[in-house]
């Protein structure tokens, strides 16, 4: 199951509130995702941002 727009919004708020984690707090803030799902989601977003930055510079 993917991330709903509401879950995405909660993820960004949680990430702003807890920029260094812990991931359990971020997952609890979202309420519908596990710690591992929050970690994986953040990792995928970081990879996507890195790709976008690379494209912008070339």
Tab-separated table of N, CA and C in Angstrom:
chain	number	residue	atom	x	y	z
A	1	UNK	N	0.848	-1.187	0.000
A	1	UNK	CA	0.000	0.000	0.000
A	1	UNK	C	0.885	1.238	0.000
A	2	UNK	N	0.559	2.182	-0.844
A	2	UNK	CA	1.337	3.403	-0.927
A	2	UNK	C	0.989	4.393	0.178
A	3	UNK	N	1.521	5.572	0.025
A	3	UNK	CA	1.304	6.634	1.001
A	3	UNK	C	0.209	7.567	0.490
A	4	UNK	N	-0.779	7.822	1.321
A	4	UNK	CA	-1.842	8.754	0.952
A	4	UNK	C	-1.309	10.179	1.072
A	5	UNK	N	-1.964	11.145	0.442
A	5	UNK	CA	-1.544	12.540	0.609
A	5	UNK	C	-1.530	12.966	2.083
A	6	UNK	N	-2.498	12.480	2.853
A	6	UNK	CA	-2.540	12.831	4.278
A	6	UNK	C	-1.332	12.250	5.024
A	7	UNK	N	-0.986	11.000	4.715
A	7	UNK	CA	0.184	10.387	5.345
A	7	UNK	C	1.465	11.114	4.942
A	8	UNK	N	1.540	11.542	3.686
A	8	UNK	CA	2.699	12.315	3.225
A	8	UNK	C	2.833	13.603	4.034
A	9	UNK	N	1.706	14.275	4.214
A	9	UNK	CA	1.712	15.524	4.975
A	9	UNK	C	2.168	15.272	6.412
A	10	UNK	N	1.632	14.229	7.035
A	10	UNK	CA	2.045	13.886	8.396
A	10	UNK	C	3.530	13.538	8.449
A	11	UNK	N	4.019	12.856	7.424
A	11	UNK	CA	5.433	12.498	7.360
A	11	UNK	C	6.306	13.749	7.365
A	12	UNK	N	5.956	14.745	6.533
A	12	UNK	CA	6.756	15.970	6.470
A	12	UNK	C	6.715	16.746	7.780
A	13	UNK	N	5.545	16.796	8.406
A	13	UNK	CA	5.441	17.476	9.705
A	13	UNK	C	6.306	16.748	10.729
A	14	UNK	N	6.213	15.426	10.758
A	14	UNK	CA	7.004	14.637	11.709
A	14	UNK	C	8.495	14.799	11.447
A	15	UNK	N	8.884	14.808	10.188
A	15	UNK	CA	10.295	14.955	9.847
A	15	UNK	C	10.813	16.336	10.246
A	16	UNK	N	9.965	17.345	10.144
A	16	UNK	CA	10.337	18.687	10.578
A	16	UNK	C	10.436	18.750	12.103
A	17	UNK	N	9.518	18.068	12.773
A	17	UNK	CA	9.501	18.056	14.234
A	17	UNK	C	10.652	17.229	14.797
A	18	UNK	N	10.945	16.109	14.146
A	18	UNK	CA	12.008	15.198	14.598
A	18	UNK	C	13.030	14.994	13.478
A	19	UNK	N	13.810	16.023	13.118
A	19	UNK	CA	14.705	15.900	11.961
A	19	UNK	C	15.775	14.816	12.117
A	20	UNK	N	16.159	14.508	13.340
A	20	UNK	CA	17.163	13.473	13.571
A	20	UNK	C	16.549	12.187	14.114
A	21	UNK	N	15.238	12.081	14.039
A	21	UNK	CA	14.563	10.894	14.558
A	21	UNK	C	14.154	11.117	16.000
A	22	UNK	N	13.869	10.091	16.723
A	22	UNK	CA	13.947	8.692	16.329
A	22	UNK	C	12.828	8.305	15.363
A	23	UNK	N	13.105	7.309	14.552
A	23	UNK	CA	12.133	6.874	13.552
A	23	UNK	C	10.857	6.355	14.185
A	24	UNK	N	10.967	5.807	15.386
A	24	UNK	CA	9.754	5.331	16.062
A	24	UNK	C	8.818	6.494	16.342
A	25	UNK	N	9.368	7.650	16.711
A	25	UNK	CA	8.536	8.828	16.973
A	25	UNK	C	7.870	9.311	15.691
A	26	UNK	N	8.599	9.269	14.594
A	26	UNK	CA	8.042	9.685	13.305
A	26	UNK	C	6.911	8.742	12.900
A	27	UNK	N	7.132	7.445	13.039
A	27	UNK	CA	6.096	6.462	12.698
A	27	UNK	C	4.872	6.623	13.597
A	28	UNK	N	5.094	6.857	14.877
A	28	UNK	CA	3.970	7.050	15.797
A	28	UNK	C	3.192	8.311	15.452
A	29	UNK	N	3.892	9.354	15.033
A	29	UNK	CA	3.224	10.600	14.647
A	29	UNK	C	2.325	10.362	13.432
A	30	UNK	N	2.820	9.603	12.469
A	30	UNK	CA	2.024	9.289	11.277
A	30	UNK	C	0.834	8.417	11.671
A	31	UNK	N	1.096	7.425	12.500
A	31	UNK	CA	0.022	6.610	13.046
A	31	UNK	C	-0.385	5.393	12.237
A	32	UNK	N	-0.122	5.405	10.940
A	32	UNK	CA	-0.555	4.286	10.091
A	32	UNK	C	0.611	3.563	9.430
A	33	UNK	N	1.833	3.953	9.755
A	33	UNK	CA	3.019	3.342	9.151
A	33	UNK	C	3.957	2.833	10.242
A	34	UNK	N	4.706	1.789	9.898
A	34	UNK	CA	5.674	1.239	10.840
A	34	UNK	C	6.962	2.058	10.799
A	35	UNK	N	7.816	1.798	11.772
A	35	UNK	CA	9.121	2.457	11.804
A	35	UNK	C	9.890	2.170	10.522
A	36	UNK	N	9.906	0.917	10.105
A	36	UNK	CA	10.624	0.545	8.884
A	36	UNK	C	10.056	1.254	7.660
A	37	UNK	N	8.732	1.377	7.561
A	37	UNK	CA	8.117	2.065	6.419
A	37	UNK	C	8.523	3.536	6.393
A	38	UNK	N	8.584	4.171	7.548
A	38	UNK	CA	8.997	5.577	7.609
A	38	UNK	C	10.456	5.725	7.188
A	39	UNK	N	11.312	4.828	7.660
A	39	UNK	CA	12.731	4.868	7.290
A	39	UNK	C	12.915	4.666	5.791
A	40	UNK	N	12.228	3.689	5.241
A	40	UNK	CA	12.339	3.387	3.814
A	40	UNK	C	11.819	4.542	2.972
A	41	UNK	N	10.725	5.130	3.412
A	41	UNK	CA	10.144	6.260	2.692
A	41	UNK	C	11.132	7.430	2.660
A	42	UNK	N	11.749	7.709	3.789
A	42	UNK	CA	12.730	8.800	3.855
A	42	UNK	C	13.923	8.510	2.951
A	43	UNK	N	14.380	7.273	2.943
A	43	UNK	CA	15.512	6.900	2.100
A	43	UNK	C	15.173	7.093	0.622
A	44	UNK	N	13.988	6.675	0.214
A	44	UNK	CA	13.571	6.840	-1.182
A	44	UNK	C	13.443	8.315	-1.551
A	45	UNK	N	12.927	9.119	-0.629
A	45	UNK	CA	12.812	10.551	-0.901
A	45	UNK	C	14.183	11.205	-1.031
A	46	UNK	N	15.128	10.801	-0.178
A	46	UNK	CA	16.485	11.341	-0.278
A	46	UNK	C	17.104	11.000	-1.630
A	47	UNK	N	16.904	9.756	-2.088
A	47	UNK	CA	17.437	9.339	-3.385
A	47	UNK	C	16.806	10.137	-4.521
A	48	UNK	N	15.505	10.371	-4.421
A	48	UNK	CA	14.807	11.139	-5.452
A	48	UNK	C	15.309	12.584	-5.480
A	49	UNK	N	15.482	13.188	-4.306
A	49	UNK	CA	15.996	14.558	-4.237
A	49	UNK	C	17.404	14.644	-4.812
A	50	UNK	N	18.217	13.641	-4.539
A	50	UNK	CA	19.577	13.621	-5.069
A	50	UNK	C	19.553	13.567	-6.593
A	51	UNK	N	18.670	12.724	-7.152
A	51	UNK	CA	18.543	12.648	-8.617
A	51	UNK	C	18.086	13.980	-9.200
A	52	UNK	N	17.104	14.629	-8.549
A	52	UNK	CA	16.617	15.919	-9.037
A	52	UNK	C	17.726	16.963	-9.013
A	53	UNK	N	18.497	16.997	-7.926
A	53	UNK	CA	19.593	17.956	-7.821
A	53	UNK	C	20.640	17.712	-8.895
A	54	UNK	N	20.920	16.451	-9.184
A	54	UNK	CA	21.891	16.117	-10.226
A	54	UNK	C	21.399	16.608	-11.584
A	55	UNK	N	20.126	16.417	-11.869
A	55	UNK	CA	19.560	16.872	-13.148
A	55	UNK	C	19.576	18.390	-13.260
A	56	UNK	N	19.299	19.078	-12.160
A	56	UNK	CA	19.271	20.537	-12.192
A	56	UNK	C	20.653	21.120	-12.471
A	57	UNK	N	21.687	20.444	-12.012
A	57	UNK	CA	23.048	20.957	-12.176
A	57	UNK	C	23.618	20.668	-13.558
A	58	UNK	N	23.018	19.726	-14.299
A	58	UNK	CA	23.579	19.394	-15.616
A	58	UNK	C	22.818	20.055	-16.735
